[in-house]
C-alpha atoms as an extended CHARMM CRD file, in Angstrom:
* protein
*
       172  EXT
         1         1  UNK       CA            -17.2800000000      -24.3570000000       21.0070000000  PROA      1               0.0000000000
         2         2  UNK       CA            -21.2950000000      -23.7320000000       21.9950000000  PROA      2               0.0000000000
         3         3  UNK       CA            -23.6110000000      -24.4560000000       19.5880000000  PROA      3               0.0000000000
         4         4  UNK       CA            -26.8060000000      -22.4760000000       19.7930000000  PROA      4               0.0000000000
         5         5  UNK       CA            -29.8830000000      -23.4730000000       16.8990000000  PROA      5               0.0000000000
         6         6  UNK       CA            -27.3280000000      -24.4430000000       14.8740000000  PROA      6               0.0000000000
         7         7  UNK       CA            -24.9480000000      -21.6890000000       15.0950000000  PROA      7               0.0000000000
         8         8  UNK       CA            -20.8980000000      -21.9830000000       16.2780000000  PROA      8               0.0000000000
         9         9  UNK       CA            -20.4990000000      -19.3500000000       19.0060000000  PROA      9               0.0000000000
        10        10  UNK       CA            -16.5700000000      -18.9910000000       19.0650000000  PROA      10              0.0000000000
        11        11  UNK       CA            -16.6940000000      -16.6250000000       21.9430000000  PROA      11              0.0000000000
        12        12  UNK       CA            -17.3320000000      -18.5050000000       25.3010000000  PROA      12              0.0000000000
        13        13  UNK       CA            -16.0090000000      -15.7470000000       27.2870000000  PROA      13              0.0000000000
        14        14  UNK       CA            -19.5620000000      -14.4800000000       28.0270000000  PROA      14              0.0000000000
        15        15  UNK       CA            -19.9400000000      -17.9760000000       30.4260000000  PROA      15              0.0000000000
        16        16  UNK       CA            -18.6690000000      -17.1000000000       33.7860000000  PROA      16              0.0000000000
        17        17  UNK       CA            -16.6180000000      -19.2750000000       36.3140000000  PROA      17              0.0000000000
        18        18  UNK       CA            -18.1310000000      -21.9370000000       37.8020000000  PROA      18              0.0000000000
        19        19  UNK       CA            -16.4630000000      -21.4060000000       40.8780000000  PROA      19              0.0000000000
        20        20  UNK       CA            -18.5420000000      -18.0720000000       41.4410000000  PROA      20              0.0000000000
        21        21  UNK       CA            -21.4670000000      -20.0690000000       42.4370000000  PROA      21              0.0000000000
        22        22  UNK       CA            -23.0840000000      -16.8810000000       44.5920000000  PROA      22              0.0000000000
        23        23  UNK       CA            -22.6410000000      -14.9010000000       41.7650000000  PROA      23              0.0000000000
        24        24  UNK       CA            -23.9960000000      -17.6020000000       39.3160000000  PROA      24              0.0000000000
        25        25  UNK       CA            -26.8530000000      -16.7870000000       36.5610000000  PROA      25              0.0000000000
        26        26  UNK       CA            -28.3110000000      -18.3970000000       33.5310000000  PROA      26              0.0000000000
        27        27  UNK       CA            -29.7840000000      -16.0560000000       31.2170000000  PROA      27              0.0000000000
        28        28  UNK       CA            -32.1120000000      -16.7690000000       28.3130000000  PROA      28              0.0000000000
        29        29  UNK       CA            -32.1610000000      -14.0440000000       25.9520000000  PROA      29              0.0000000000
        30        30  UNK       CA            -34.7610000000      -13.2860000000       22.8110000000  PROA      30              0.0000000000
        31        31  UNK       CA            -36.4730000000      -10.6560000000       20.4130000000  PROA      31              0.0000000000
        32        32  UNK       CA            -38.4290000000      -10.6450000000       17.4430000000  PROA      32              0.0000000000
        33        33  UNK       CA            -37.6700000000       -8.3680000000       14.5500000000  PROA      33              0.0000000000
        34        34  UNK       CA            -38.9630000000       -5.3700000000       17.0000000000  PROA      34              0.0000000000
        35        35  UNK       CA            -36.0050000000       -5.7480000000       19.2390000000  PROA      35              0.0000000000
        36        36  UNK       CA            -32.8060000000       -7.2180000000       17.7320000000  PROA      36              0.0000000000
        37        37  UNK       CA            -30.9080000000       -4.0270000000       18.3460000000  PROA      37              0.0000000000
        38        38  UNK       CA            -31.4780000000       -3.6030000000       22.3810000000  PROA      38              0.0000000000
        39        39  UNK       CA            -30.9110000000       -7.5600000000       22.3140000000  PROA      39              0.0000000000
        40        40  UNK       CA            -27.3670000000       -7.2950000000       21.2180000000  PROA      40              0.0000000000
        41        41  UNK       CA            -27.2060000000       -4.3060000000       23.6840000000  PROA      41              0.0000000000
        42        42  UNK       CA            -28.1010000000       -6.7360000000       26.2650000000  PROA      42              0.0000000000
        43        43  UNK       CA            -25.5660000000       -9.5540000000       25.1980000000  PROA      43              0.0000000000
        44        44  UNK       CA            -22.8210000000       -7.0670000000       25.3900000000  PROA      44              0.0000000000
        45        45  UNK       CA            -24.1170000000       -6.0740000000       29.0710000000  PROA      45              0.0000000000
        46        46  UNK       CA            -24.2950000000       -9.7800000000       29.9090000000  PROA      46              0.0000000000
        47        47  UNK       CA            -21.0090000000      -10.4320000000       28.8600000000  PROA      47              0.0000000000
        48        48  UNK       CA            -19.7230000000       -7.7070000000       30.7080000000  PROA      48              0.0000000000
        49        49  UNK       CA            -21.4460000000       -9.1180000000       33.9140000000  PROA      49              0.0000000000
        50        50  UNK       CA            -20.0880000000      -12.5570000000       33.0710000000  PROA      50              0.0000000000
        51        51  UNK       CA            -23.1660000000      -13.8500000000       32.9980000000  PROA      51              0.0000000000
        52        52  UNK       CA            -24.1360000000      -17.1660000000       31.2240000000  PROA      52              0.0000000000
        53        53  UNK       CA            -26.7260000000      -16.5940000000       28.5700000000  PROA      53              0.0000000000
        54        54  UNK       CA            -28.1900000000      -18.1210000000       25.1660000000  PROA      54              0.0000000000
        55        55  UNK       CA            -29.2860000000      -15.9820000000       22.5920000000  PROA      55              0.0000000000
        56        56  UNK       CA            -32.5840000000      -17.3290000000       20.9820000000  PROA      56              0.0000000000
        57        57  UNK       CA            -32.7390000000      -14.6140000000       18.5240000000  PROA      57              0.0000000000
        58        58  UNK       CA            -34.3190000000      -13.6580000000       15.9520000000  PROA      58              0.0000000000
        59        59  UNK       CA            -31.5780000000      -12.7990000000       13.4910000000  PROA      59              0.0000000000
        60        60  UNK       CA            -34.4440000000      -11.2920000000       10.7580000000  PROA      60              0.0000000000
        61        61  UNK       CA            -35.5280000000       -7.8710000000       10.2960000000  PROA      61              0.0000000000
        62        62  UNK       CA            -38.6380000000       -9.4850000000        8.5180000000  PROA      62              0.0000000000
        63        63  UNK       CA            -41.8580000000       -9.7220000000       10.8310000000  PROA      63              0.0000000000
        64        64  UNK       CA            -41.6120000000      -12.9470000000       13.2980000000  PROA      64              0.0000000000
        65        65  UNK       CA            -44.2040000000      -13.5510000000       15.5860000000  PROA      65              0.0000000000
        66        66  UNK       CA            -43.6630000000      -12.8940000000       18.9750000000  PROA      66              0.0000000000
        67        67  UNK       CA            -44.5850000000      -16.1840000000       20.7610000000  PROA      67              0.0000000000
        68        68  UNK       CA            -42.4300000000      -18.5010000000       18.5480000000  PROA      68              0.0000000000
        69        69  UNK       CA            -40.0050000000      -16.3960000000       20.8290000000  PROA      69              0.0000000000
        70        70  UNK       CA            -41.0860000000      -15.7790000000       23.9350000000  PROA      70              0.0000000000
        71        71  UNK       CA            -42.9020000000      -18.6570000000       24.6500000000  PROA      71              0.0000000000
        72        72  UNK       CA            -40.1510000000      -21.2310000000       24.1270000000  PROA      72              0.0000000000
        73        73  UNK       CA            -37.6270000000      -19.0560000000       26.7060000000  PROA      73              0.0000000000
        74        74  UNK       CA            -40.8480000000      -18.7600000000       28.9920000000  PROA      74              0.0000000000
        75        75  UNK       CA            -40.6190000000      -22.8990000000       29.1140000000  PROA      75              0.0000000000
        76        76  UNK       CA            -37.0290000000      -22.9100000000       29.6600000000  PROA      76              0.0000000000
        77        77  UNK       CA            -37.0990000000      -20.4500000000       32.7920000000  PROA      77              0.0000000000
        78        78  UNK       CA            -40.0780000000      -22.4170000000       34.1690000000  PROA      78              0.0000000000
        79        79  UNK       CA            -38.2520000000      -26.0560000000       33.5750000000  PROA      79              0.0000000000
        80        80  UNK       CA            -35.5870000000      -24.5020000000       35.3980000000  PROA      80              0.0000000000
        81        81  UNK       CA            -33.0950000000      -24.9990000000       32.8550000000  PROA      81              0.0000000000
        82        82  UNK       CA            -32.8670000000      -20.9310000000       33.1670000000  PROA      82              0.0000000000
        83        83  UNK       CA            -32.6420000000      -18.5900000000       36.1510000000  PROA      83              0.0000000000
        84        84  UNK       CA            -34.6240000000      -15.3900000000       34.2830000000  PROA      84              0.0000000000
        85        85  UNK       CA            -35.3830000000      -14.7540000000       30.9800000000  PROA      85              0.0000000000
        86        86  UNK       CA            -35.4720000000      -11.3930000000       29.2630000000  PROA      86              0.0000000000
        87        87  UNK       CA            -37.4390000000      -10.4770000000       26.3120000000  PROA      87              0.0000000000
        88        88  UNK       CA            -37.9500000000       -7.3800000000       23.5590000000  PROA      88              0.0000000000
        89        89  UNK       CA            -40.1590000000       -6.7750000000       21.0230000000  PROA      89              0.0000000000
        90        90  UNK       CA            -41.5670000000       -3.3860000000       19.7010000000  PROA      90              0.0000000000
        91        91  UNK       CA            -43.1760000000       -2.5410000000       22.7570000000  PROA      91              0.0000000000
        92        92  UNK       CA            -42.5970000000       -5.2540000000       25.5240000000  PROA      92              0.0000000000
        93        93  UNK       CA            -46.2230000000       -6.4530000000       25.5480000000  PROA      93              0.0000000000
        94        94  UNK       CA            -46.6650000000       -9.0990000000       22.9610000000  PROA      94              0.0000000000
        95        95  UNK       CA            -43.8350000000      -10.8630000000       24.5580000000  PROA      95              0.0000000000
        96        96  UNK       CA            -44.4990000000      -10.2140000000       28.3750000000  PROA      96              0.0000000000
        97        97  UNK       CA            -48.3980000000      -11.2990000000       27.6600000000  PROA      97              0.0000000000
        98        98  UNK       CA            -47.1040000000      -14.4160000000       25.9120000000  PROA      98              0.0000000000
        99        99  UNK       CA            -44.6380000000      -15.2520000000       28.5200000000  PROA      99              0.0000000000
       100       100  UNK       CA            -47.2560000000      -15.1130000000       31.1650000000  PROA      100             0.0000000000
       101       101  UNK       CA            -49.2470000000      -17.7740000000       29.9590000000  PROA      101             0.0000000000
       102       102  UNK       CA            -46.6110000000      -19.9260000000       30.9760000000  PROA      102             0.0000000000
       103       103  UNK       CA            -47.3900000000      -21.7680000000       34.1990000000  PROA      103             0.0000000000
       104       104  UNK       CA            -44.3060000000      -20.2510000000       36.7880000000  PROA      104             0.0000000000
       105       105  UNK       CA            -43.4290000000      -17.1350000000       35.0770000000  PROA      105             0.0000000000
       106       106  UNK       CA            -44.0120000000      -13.9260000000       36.3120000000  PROA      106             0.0000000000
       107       107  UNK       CA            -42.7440000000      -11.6470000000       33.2130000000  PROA      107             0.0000000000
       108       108  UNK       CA            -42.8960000000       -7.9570000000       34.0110000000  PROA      108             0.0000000000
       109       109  UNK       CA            -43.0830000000       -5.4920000000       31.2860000000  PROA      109             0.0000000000
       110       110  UNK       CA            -40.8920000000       -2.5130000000       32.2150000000  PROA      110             0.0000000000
       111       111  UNK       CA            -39.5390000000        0.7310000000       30.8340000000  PROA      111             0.0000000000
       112       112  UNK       CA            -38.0320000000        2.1930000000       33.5300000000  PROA      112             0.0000000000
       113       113  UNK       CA            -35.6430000000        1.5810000000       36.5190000000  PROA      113             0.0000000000
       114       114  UNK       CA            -38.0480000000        2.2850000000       39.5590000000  PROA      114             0.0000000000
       115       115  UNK       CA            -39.5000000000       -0.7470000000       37.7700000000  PROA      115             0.0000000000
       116       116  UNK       CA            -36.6860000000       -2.6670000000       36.8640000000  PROA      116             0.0000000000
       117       117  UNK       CA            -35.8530000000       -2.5830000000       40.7600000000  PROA      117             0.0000000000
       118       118  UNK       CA            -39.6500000000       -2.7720000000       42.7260000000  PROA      118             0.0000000000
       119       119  UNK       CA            -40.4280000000       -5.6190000000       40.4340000000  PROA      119             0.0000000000
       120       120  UNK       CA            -37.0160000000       -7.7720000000       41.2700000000  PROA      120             0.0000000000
       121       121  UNK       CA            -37.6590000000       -6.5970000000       45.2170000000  PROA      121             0.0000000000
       122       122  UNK       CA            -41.6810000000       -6.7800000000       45.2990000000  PROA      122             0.0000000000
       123       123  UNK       CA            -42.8400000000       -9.3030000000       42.5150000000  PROA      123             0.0000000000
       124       124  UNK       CA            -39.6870000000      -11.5640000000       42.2890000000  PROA      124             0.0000000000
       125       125  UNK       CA            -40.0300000000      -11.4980000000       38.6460000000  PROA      125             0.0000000000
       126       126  UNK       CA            -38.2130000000      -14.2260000000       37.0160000000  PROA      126             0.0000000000
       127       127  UNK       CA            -38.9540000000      -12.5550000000       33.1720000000  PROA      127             0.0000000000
       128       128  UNK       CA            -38.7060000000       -9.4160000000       31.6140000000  PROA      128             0.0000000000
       129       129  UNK       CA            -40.1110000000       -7.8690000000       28.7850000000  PROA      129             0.0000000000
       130       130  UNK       CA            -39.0630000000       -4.4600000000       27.4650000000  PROA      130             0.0000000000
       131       131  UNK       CA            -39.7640000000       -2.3410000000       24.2860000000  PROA      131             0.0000000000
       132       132  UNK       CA            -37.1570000000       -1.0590000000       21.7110000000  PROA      132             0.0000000000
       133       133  UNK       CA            -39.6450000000        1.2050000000       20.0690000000  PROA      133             0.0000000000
       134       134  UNK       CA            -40.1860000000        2.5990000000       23.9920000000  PROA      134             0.0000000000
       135       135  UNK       CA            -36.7940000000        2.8350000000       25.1500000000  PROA      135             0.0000000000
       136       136  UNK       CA            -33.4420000000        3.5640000000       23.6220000000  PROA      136             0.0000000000
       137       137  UNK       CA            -30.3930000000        0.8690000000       24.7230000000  PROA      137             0.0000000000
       138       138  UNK       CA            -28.8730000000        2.7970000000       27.1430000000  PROA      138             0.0000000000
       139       139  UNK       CA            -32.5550000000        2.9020000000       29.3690000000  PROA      139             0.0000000000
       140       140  UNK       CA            -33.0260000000       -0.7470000000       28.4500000000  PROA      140             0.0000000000
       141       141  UNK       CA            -28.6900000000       -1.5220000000       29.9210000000  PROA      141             0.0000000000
       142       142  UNK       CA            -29.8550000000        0.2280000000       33.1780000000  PROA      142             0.0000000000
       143       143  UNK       CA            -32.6850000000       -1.1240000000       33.4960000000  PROA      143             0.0000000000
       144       144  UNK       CA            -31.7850000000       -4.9380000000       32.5350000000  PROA      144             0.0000000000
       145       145  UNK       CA            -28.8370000000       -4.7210000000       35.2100000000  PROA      145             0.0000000000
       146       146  UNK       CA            -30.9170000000       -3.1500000000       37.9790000000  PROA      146             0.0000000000
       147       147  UNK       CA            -33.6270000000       -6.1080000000       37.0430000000  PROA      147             0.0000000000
       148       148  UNK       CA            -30.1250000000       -8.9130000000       37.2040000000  PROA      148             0.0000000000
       149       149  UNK       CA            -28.7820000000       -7.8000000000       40.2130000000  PROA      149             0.0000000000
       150       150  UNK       CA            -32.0730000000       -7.1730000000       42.2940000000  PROA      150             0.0000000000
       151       151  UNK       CA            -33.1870000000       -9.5210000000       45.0030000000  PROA      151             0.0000000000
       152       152  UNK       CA            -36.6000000000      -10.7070000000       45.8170000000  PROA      152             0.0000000000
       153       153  UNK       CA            -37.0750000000       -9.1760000000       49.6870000000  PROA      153             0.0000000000
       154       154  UNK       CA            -39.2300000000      -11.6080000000       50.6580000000  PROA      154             0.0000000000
       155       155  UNK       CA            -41.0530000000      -10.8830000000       53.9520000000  PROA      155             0.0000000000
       156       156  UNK       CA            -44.8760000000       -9.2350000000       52.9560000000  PROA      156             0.0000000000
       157       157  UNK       CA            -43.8510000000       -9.8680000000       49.6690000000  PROA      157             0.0000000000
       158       158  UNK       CA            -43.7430000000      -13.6670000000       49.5480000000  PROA      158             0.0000000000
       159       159  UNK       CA            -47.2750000000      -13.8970000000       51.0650000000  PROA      159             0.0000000000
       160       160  UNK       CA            -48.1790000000      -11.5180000000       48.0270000000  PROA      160             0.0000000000
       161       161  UNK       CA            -46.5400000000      -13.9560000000       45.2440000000  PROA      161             0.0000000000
       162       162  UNK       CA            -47.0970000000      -16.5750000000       47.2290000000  PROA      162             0.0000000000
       163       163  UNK       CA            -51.7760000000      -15.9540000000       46.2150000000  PROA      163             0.0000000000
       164       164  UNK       CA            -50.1260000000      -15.8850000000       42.9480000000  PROA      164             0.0000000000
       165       165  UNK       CA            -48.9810000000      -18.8600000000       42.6330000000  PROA      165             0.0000000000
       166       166  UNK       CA            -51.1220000000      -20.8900000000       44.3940000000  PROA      166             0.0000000000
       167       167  UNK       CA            -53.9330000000      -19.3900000000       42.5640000000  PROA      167             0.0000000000
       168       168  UNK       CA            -52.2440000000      -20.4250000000       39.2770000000  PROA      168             0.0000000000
       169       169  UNK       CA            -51.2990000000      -23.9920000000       40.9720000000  PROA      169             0.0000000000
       170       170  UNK       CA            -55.2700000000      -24.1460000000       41.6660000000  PROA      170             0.0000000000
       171       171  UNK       CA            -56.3480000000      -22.9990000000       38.2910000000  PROA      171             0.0000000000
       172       172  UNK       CA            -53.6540000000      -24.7420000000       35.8170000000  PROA      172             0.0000000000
């Protein structure tokens, strides 16, 4: 059994093998009341990848607010204790602005697919942040399993992300 804020997850079948260590992921998942739907939307796509995840919720339809949320997943992908972390909300931006105050996270807000894939390839994006009153589930499945499956391409790239994060090393 998992237990996740309290909660008995019965189902461990969305934790994948171990053994599959190329293949291996750890996702942490939230919304606030904005995005609850496309969140389960994006469970069932993660368990159909067989990716590891943990759903931080929220499980009300009465207003949250949106860094309670997306600041505590930020911390987890920046510890390390997650690969990537995605986030929804209304639009995407409360959460990707919050998530980006998080030293090490580069959260990209994104509501398409050329998106979903230049900012895996370009901006190695270990966050992202999408809106349910933007997109409908079946643009935010696409574009959440273009975003997983991406790789960073390095090269002219790196030097690019590389500013980044010294700047933020410099200014922290």
């Amino acid at each position: 059994m998992l237990y996740i804020f309290g909660a008995v997850c019965q189902n461990e079948s969305r934790f994948m093998e171990k053994e599959q260590e190329d293949f291996y992921m750890k996702v942490a998942l939230a919304s606030d009341h904005g995005g609850i739907n496309i969140r389960k939307e994006i469970a069932h796509l993660l368990d159909e990848l067989k990716i590891e995840y943990v759903d931080f919720g929220c499980e009300c339809e009465t207003s949250v607010d949106y860094p309670d949320y997306a600041l505590p997943v930020a911390e987890k992908v920046a510890s390390g204790e997650f690969d990537r972390g995605i986030l929804i909300c209304g639009t995407g931006i409360g959460m990707s602005i919050a998530a980006n105050k998080v030293k090490g996270i580069r959260c990209a807000l994104v509501h398409d697919t050329f998106s979903a894939k230049a900012t895996r390839a370009h901006n190695d994006s270990n966050m992202l942040a999408m809106g349910e009153r933007v997109i409908g589930p079946g643009v935010a499945r696409d574009i959440a399993e273009i975003w997983l499956t991406g790789e960073f391409e390095g090269g002219r790239h790196a030097g690019r992300v590389g500013k980044i994060t010294e700047y933020e090393n410099e200014h922290a």
